[in-house]
Amino acid sequence: FSATSRQMVDACVAAGVHYLDVTGEIEVFEAIHARSAEAAEAGVVLLPGAGFDVVPSDCLAGMLARALPSATSLKLAFSVSGGMSRGTLRTTIEGIATGGQVRRDGSIVDVPVAREKVTAFFLTGPRTAISIPWGDIATAYHSTGIPNITTHMALPLPGGLVSTGQRLMAPLMR
């Protein structure tokens, strides 16, 4: 969607047609959000991320924000099983070149991938999860107003291996 969303949104707004995708890319969420006024004027809905990437987690983040209205920090952790779609794999490969991102004091900032490890508690028990740049860095802020957001994923690989691999592969991926 990083390569196609702008053109698709342009066409949808011009034609007065709603836009829907299943992106998980932070920059796509932010770019489409920046066009909210334009979409409202055209009478269309721009809805990126209608798949797994942010819908359930934004609902959870919203519930937490309502229960804890003074919260200033949000950490979300995911445990995903199964394979990746072709699009997710491509986004992952593109992301290797740039590293990680977090929301800090309301702004999205670049950080190393796997710079933070947390113990996350899943139905299957506690697991170590590493910080990754996930779509909620963009969307959960707009849904909750919480200014500091980090997303994590439990992976079968050690966090240090992921971080080192990203640093070594980044020049090649760029």
Backbone as CSV, one residue per row, in Angstrom:
resi,resn,N_x,N_y,N_z,CA_x,CA_y,CA_z,C_x,C_y,C_z
1,PHE,0.817,-1.200,0.000,0.000,0.000,0.000,0.855,1.255,0.000
2,SER,2.103,1.132,0.425,2.979,2.299,0.381,3.172,2.768,-1.059
3,ALA,3.067,1.877,-2.013,3.256,2.238,-3.419,1.963,2.622,-4.130
4,THR,0.816,2.283,-3.566,-0.439,2.471,-4.307,-1.493,3.314,-3.597
5,SER,-1.398,3.483,-2.306,-2.505,4.113,-1.567,-2.758,5.560,-1.984
6,ARG,-1.715,6.332,-2.226,-1.926,7.739,-2.587,-2.743,7.853,-3.870
7,GLN,-2.358,7.072,-4.880,-3.077,7.124,-6.153,-4.513,6.621,-5.995
8,MET,-4.702,5.585,-5.206,-6.048,5.042,-4.999,-6.919,6.036,-4.228
9,VAL,-6.362,6.659,-3.207,-7.124,7.655,-2.451,-7.456,8.841,-3.349
10,ASP,-6.498,9.287,-4.161,-6.771,10.377,-5.111,-7.970,10.031,-5.992
11,ALA,-7.964,8.823,-6.542,-9.039,8.398,-7.440,-10.369,8.283,-6.702
12,CYS,-10.336,7.738,-5.502,-11.571,7.582,-4.732,-12.179,8.932,-4.357
13,VAL,-11.348,9.854,-3.896,-11.843,11.178,-3.530,-12.418,11.877,-4.768
14,ALA,-11.717,11.799,-5.890,-12.181,12.449,-7.120,-13.501,11.853,-7.608
15,ALA,-13.669,10.537,-7.444,-14.881,9.857,-7.932,-16.000,9.824,-6.900
16,GLY,-15.711,10.259,-5.671,-16.721,10.206,-4.612,-17.010,8.795,-4.152
17,VAL,-15.963,7.954,-4.133,-16.091,6.538,-3.758,-15.295,6.299,-2.477
18,HIS,-15.836,5.501,-1.577,-15.144,5.177,-0.332,-13.880,4.354,-0.618
19,TYR,-12.903,4.479,0.275,-11.627,3.761,0.154,-11.463,2.829,1.343
20,LEU,-11.039,1.603,1.069,-10.830,0.588,2.095,-9.604,-0.227,1.711
21,ASP,-8.713,-0.505,2.679,-7.593,-1.399,2.413,-7.253,-2.181,3.680
22,VAL,-6.243,-3.036,3.585,-5.825,-3.847,4.732,-4.368,-3.564,5.095
23,THR,-3.933,-2.337,4.882,-2.551,-1.974,5.168,-2.225,-2.111,6.655
24,GLY,-0.948,-2.194,6.918,-0.448,-2.135,8.282,0.697,-1.143,8.371
25,GLU,0.893,-0.355,7.321,2.043,0.531,7.216,1.773,1.881,7.887
26,ILE,2.615,2.219,8.821,2.458,3.440,9.607,2.345,4.665,8.712
27,GLU,3.231,4.783,7.731,3.218,5.973,6.882,1.940,6.078,6.057
28,VAL,1.348,4.958,5.688,0.095,4.983,4.939,-1.034,5.472,5.846
29,PHE,-1.093,4.963,7.074,-2.111,5.440,8.017,-1.997,6.953,8.223
30,GLU,-0.796,7.426,8.418,-0.598,8.851,8.678,-0.949,9.698,7.455
31,ALA,-0.548,9.259,6.270,-0.838,10.018,5.054,-2.350,10.085,4.797
32,ILE,-3.039,8.973,5.014,-4.483,8.973,4.790,-5.193,9.784,5.867
33,HIS,-4.745,9.699,7.100,-5.342,10.501,8.174,-5.209,11.993,7.867
34,ALA,-4.089,12.376,7.282,-3.863,13.785,6.948,-4.864,14.291,5.908
35,ARG,-5.545,13.384,5.247,-6.518,13.770,4.224,-7.960,13.691,4.734
36,SER,-8.149,13.626,6.036,-9.486,13.498,6.630,-10.426,14.620,6.216
37,ALA,-9.974,15.852,6.250,-10.834,16.992,5.891,-11.237,16.914,4.422
38,GLU,-10.287,16.557,3.581,-10.561,16.403,2.150,-11.603,15.308,1.911
39,ALA,-11.472,14.205,2.622,-12.428,13.105,2.487,-13.820,13.530,2.959
40,ALA,-13.874,14.218,4.085,-15.169,14.684,4.599,-15.839,15.622,3.604
41,GLU,-15.066,16.510,3.013,-15.608,17.437,2.027,-16.155,16.695,0.795
42,ALA,-15.483,15.598,0.429,-15.916,14.806,-0.721,-17.031,13.826,-0.350
43,GLY,-17.304,13.692,0.955,-18.347,12.774,1.400,-17.965,11.313,1.306
44,VAL,-16.651,11.041,1.439,-16.185,9.656,1.369,-15.483,9.257,2.657
45,VAL,-15.472,7.972,2.892,-14.753,7.400,4.026,-13.433,6.858,3.510
46,LEU,-12.352,7.201,4.174,-11.037,6.629,3.887,-10.698,5.714,5.048
47,LEU,-10.692,4.404,4.820,-10.536,3.425,5.892,-9.393,2.460,5.604
48,PRO,-8.166,2.873,5.920,-7.047,1.938,5.790,-7.009,0.996,6.992
49,GLY,-6.377,-0.145,6.810,-6.164,-1.057,7.930,-7.399,-1.791,8.400
50,ALA,-8.284,-2.150,7.487,-9.531,-2.816,7.876,-9.332,-4.289,8.216
51,GLY,-8.115,-4.790,8.118,-7.838,-6.188,8.437,-7.398,-6.353,9.880
52,PHE,-6.589,-7.367,10.138,-6.143,-7.682,11.492,-5.268,-6.589,12.094
53,ASP,-4.479,-5.946,11.280,-3.399,-5.107,11.793,-3.803,-4.113,12.867
54,VAL,-4.942,-3.448,12.747,-5.268,-2.449,13.755,-6.687,-2.517,14.303
55,VAL,-7.593,-3.196,13.640,-8.988,-3.164,14.096,-9.142,-3.739,15.511
56,PRO,-8.723,-4.980,15.776,-8.925,-5.495,17.134,-8.086,-4.771,18.185
57,SER,-6.862,-4.411,17.814,-5.994,-3.745,18.789,-6.451,-2.321,19.078
58,ASP,-6.979,-1.608,18.074,-7.517,-0.273,18.339,-8.758,-0.349,19.229
59,CYS,-9.567,-1.377,19.041,-10.726,-1.555,19.931,-10.251,-1.766,21.365
60,LEU,-9.244,-2.607,21.545,-8.685,-2.849,22.872,-8.061,-1.571,23.435
61,ALA,-7.308,-0.860,22.611,-6.685,0.393,23.067,-7.747,1.399,23.487
62,GLY,-8.833,1.492,22.734,-9.921,2.403,23.085,-10.569,2.043,24.412
63,MET,-10.780,0.740,24.643,-11.349,0.290,25.921,-10.406,0.638,27.073
64,LEU,-9.112,0.420,26.872,-8.136,0.741,27.914,-8.099,2.246,28.190
65,ALA,-8.148,3.045,27.143,-8.114,4.505,27.314,-9.344,5.007,28.073
66,ARG,-10.491,4.403,27.806,-11.696,4.801,28.549,-11.606,4.364,30.013
67,ALA,-11.020,3.190,30.256,-10.883,2.700,31.631,-9.787,3.441,32.394
68,LEU,-8.780,3.917,31.671,-7.637,4.608,32.283,-7.428,5.957,31.573
69,PRO,-8.321,6.919,31.776,-8.279,8.164,30.996,-7.031,9.015,31.205
70,SER,-6.291,8.802,32.261,-5.073,9.595,32.472,-3.827,8.894,31.931
71,ALA,-3.993,7.772,31.227,-2.847,7.023,30.686,-2.040,7.886,29.726
72,THR,-0.725,7.799,29.842,0.163,8.528,28.938,1.052,7.586,28.133
73,SER,0.925,6.285,28.385,1.757,5.307,27.696,0.931,4.063,27.404
74,LEU,1.146,3.493,26.241,0.439,2.288,25.822,1.442,1.344,25.184
75,LYS,1.467,0.110,25.650,2.299,-0.929,25.050,1.372,-2.053,24.619
76,LEU,1.407,-2.356,23.339,0.595,-3.434,22.783,1.521,-4.567,22.370
77,ALA,1.105,-5.800,22.610,1.912,-6.957,22.213,1.033,-7.955,21.469
78,PHE,1.609,-8.556,20.437,0.913,-9.502,19.590,1.679,-10.804,19.537
79,SER,0.952,-11.870,19.364,1.540,-13.168,19.082,0.798,-13.701,17.863
80,VAL,1.498,-13.828,16.768,0.869,-14.215,15.514,1.375,-15.587,15.104
81,SER,0.448,-16.434,14.711,0.849,-17.743,14.194,0.474,-17.808,12.720
82,GLY,1.055,-18.734,12.017,0.763,-18.860,10.591,1.760,-18.065,9.770
83,GLY,1.572,-18.109,8.484,2.496,-17.448,7.572,2.115,-16.012,7.292
84,MET,2.947,-15.357,6.476,2.713,-13.973,6.079,2.133,-13.944,4.671
85,SER,1.303,-12.950,4.430,0.839,-12.730,3.066,1.994,-12.143,2.259
86,ARG,1.859,-12.145,0.968,2.885,-11.570,0.110,3.079,-10.084,0.416
87,GLY,1.977,-9.363,0.632,2.064,-7.945,0.936,2.758,-7.677,2.258
88,THR,2.440,-8.480,3.280,3.079,-8.316,4.582,4.570,-8.613,4.482
89,LEU,4.926,-9.636,3.718,6.339,-9.955,3.535,7.066,-8.795,2.848
90,ARG,6.436,-8.219,1.837,7.058,-7.090,1.139,7.239,-5.900,2.085
91,THR,6.212,-5.605,2.873,6.298,-4.506,3.839,7.413,-4.776,4.845
92,THR,7.545,-6.025,5.280,8.589,-6.395,6.231,9.966,-6.176,5.623
93,ILE,10.131,-6.590,4.390,11.424,-6.414,3.712,11.728,-4.928,3.540
94,GLU,10.728,-4.131,3.135,10.935,-2.685,3.018,11.308,-2.088,4.378
95,GLY,10.669,-2.592,5.447,10.920,-2.083,6.788,12.304,-2.394,7.313
96,ILE,12.926,-3.459,6.794,14.282,-3.805,7.228,15.224,-2.647,6.945
97,ALA,14.974,-1.942,5.849,15.847,-0.830,5.467,15.753,0.343,6.426
98,THR,14.614,0.528,7.064,14.418,1.732,7.865,14.463,1.508,9.369
99,GLY,14.199,0.319,9.842,14.228,0.067,11.277,12.872,0.229,11.919
100,GLY,12.865,0.544,13.205,11.623,0.603,13.956,11.106,2.017,14.143
101,GLN,9.899,2.082,14.705,9.299,3.368,15.050,8.458,3.199,16.303
102,VAL,8.364,4.275,17.076,7.478,4.350,18.241,6.801,5.717,18.206
103,ARG,5.777,5.854,19.005,5.130,7.165,19.182,5.671,7.706,20.501
104,ARG,6.332,8.867,20.451,6.892,9.471,21.656,6.396,10.909,21.753
105,ASP,5.720,11.213,22.852,5.165,12.551,23.074,4.332,13.026,21.879
106,GLY,3.581,12.095,21.293,2.684,12.417,20.197,3.293,12.358,18.812
107,SER,4.613,12.248,18.716,5.281,12.205,17.411,5.827,10.816,17.127
108,ILE,5.835,10.448,15.862,6.427,9.172,15.464,7.920,9.390,15.303
109,VAL,8.716,8.573,15.978,10.172,8.695,15.919,10.783,7.350,15.534
110,ASP,11.912,7.423,14.849,12.644,6.227,14.447,13.461,5.711,15.623
111,VAL,13.458,4.401,15.786,14.242,3.722,16.813,14.726,2.404,16.214
112,PRO,15.718,1.776,16.811,16.126,0.462,16.317,15.004,-0.570,16.518
113,VAL,14.904,-1.501,15.580,13.984,-2.620,15.754,14.453,-3.426,16.953
114,ALA,13.538,-3.941,17.715,13.830,-4.791,18.876,14.621,-4.051,19.951
115,ARG,14.471,-2.728,20.028,15.206,-1.965,21.045,14.650,-2.213,22.434
116,GLU,13.416,-2.706,22.492,12.778,-2.935,23.787,12.208,-4.347,23.825
117,LYS,12.427,-5.012,24.929,11.836,-6.338,25.150,10.896,-6.248,26.340
118,VAL,9.748,-6.902,26.228,8.787,-6.966,27.322,8.327,-8.405,27.490
119,THR,7.819,-8.704,28.662,7.146,-9.979,28.860,5.666,-9.722,28.661
120,ALA,5.107,-10.393,27.677,3.687,-10.240,27.368,2.957,-11.514,27.793
121,PHE,1.756,-11.336,28.299,0.990,-12.467,28.811,-0.137,-12.795,27.836
122,PHE,-0.013,-13.958,27.201,-0.986,-14.433,26.228,-1.753,-15.612,26.823
123,LEU,-2.781,-16.059,26.131,-3.541,-17.223,26.608,-2.653,-18.448,26.763
124,THR,-1.612,-18.537,25.955,-0.691,-19.675,26.020,0.395,-19.492,27.068
125,GLY,0.384,-18.357,27.765,1.371,-18.098,28.805,2.264,-16.920,28.450
126,PRO,3.182,-16.565,29.356,4.056,-15.413,29.124,5.087,-15.712,28.036
127,ARG,5.372,-14.671,27.235,6.391,-14.783,26.184,7.134,-13.458,26.085
128,THR,8.365,-13.537,25.665,9.135,-12.327,25.407,8.714,-11.774,24.058
129,ALA,8.485,-10.474,24.016,8.095,-9.801,22.777,9.033,-8.626,22.555
130,ILE,9.389,-8.395,21.296,10.294,-7.306,20.946,9.518,-6.172,20.281
131,SER,10.040,-4.958,20.406,9.375,-3.813,19.781,9.548,-3.880,18.270
132,ILE,8.442,-3.583,17.581,8.409,-3.565,16.126,7.579,-2.366,15.665
133,PRO,7.770,-1.917,14.428,6.935,-0.829,13.912,5.631,-1.386,13.358
134,TRP,4.567,-1.296,14.112,3.268,-1.848,13.728,2.299,-0.686,13.514
135,GLY,1.255,-0.898,12.763,0.322,0.160,12.406,-0.280,0.921,13.570
136,ASP,-0.385,0.273,14.724,-0.980,0.926,15.897,-0.169,2.121,16.390
137,ILE,1.096,2.207,15.989,1.887,3.387,16.337,1.161,4.631,15.811
138,ALA,0.560,4.500,14.635,-0.220,5.600,14.062,-1.644,5.607,14.604
139,THR,-2.339,4.502,14.454,-3.783,4.502,14.675,-4.202,4.611,16.130
140,ALA,-3.502,3.936,17.030,-3.920,3.968,18.436,-3.812,5.376,19.012
141,TYR,-2.879,6.163,18.511,-2.773,7.551,18.957,-4.025,8.336,18.562
142,HIS,-4.466,8.159,17.336,-5.658,8.870,16.871,-6.925,8.347,17.557
143,SER,-6.914,7.068,17.942,-8.076,6.477,18.610,-8.148,6.822,20.093
144,THR,-6.990,7.044,20.709,-6.964,7.195,22.168,-6.417,8.527,22.655
145,GLY,-5.567,9.169,21.878,-4.881,10.377,22.332,-3.700,10.077,23.242
146,ILE,-3.406,8.815,23.478,-2.257,8.451,24.320,-0.981,8.793,23.544
147,PRO,-0.088,9.595,24.133,1.035,10.144,23.372,2.256,9.242,23.219
148,ASN,2.361,8.178,24.003,3.534,7.301,23.952,3.071,5.872,23.689
149,ILE,3.414,5.352,22.514,2.924,4.032,22.120,4.071,3.214,21.542
150,THR,4.179,1.986,22.014,5.132,1.026,21.477,4.376,-0.260,21.188
151,THR,4.694,-0.874,20.054,4.077,-2.152,19.711,5.148,-3.238,19.740
152,HIS,4.741,-4.420,20.160,5.668,-5.542,20.323,5.086,-6.794,19.680
153,MET,5.970,-7.696,19.286,5.540,-8.977,18.762,6.392,-10.081,19.357
154,ALA,5.717,-11.142,19.767,6.420,-12.332,20.234,6.890,-13.098,19.009
155,LEU,8.185,-13.351,18.940,8.770,-14.064,17.808,9.514,-15.296,18.299
156,PRO,9.669,-16.299,17.424,10.414,-17.489,17.835,11.928,-17.263,17.863
157,LEU,12.386,-16.080,17.408,13.816,-15.771,17.388,14.182,-14.849,18.544
158,PRO,15.406,-14.929,19.048,15.833,-13.976,20.084,15.838,-12.545,19.547
159,GLY,15.442,-11.596,20.379,15.382,-10.195,19.987,16.706,-9.657,19.490
160,GLY,17.797,-10.058,20.130,19.125,-9.600,19.711,19.452,-10.034,18.295
161,LEU,19.021,-11.235,17.921,19.258,-11.734,16.572,18.474,-10.904,15.555
162,VAL,17.242,-10.564,15.890,16.419,-9.749,14.992,17.042,-8.367,14.817
163,SER,17.443,-7.752,15.923,18.040,-6.412,15.867,19.340,-6.414,15.069
164,THR,20.206,-7.382,15.318,21.479,-7.480,14.595,21.240,-7.744,13.115
165,GLY,20.312,-8.637,12.811,19.982,-8.932,11.417,19.474,-7.711,10.685
166,GLN,18.645,-6.925,11.341,18.118,-5.706,10.722,19.240,-4.723,10.435
167,ARG,20.137,-4.532,11.396,21.248,-3.582,11.200,22.157,-4.028,10.050
168,LEU,22.436,-5.327,9.954,23.312,-5.837,8.899,22.647,-5.780,7.514
169,MET,21.350,-6.024,7.478,20.637,-6.094,6.188,20.170,-4.721,5.691
170,ALA,20.074,-3.731,6.564,19.513,-2.428,6.185,20.201,-1.808,4.972
171,PRO,21.527,-1.766,4.912,22.159,-1.148,3.724,21.796,-1.877,2.430
172,LEU,21.746,-3.188,2.461,21.390,-3.970,1.287,19.932,-3.702,0.882
173,MET,19.028,-3.629,1.843,17.609,-3.422,1.553,17.336,-2.013,1.028
174,ARG,18.128,-1.030,1.475,17.952,0.333,0.961,18.288,0.379,-0.513
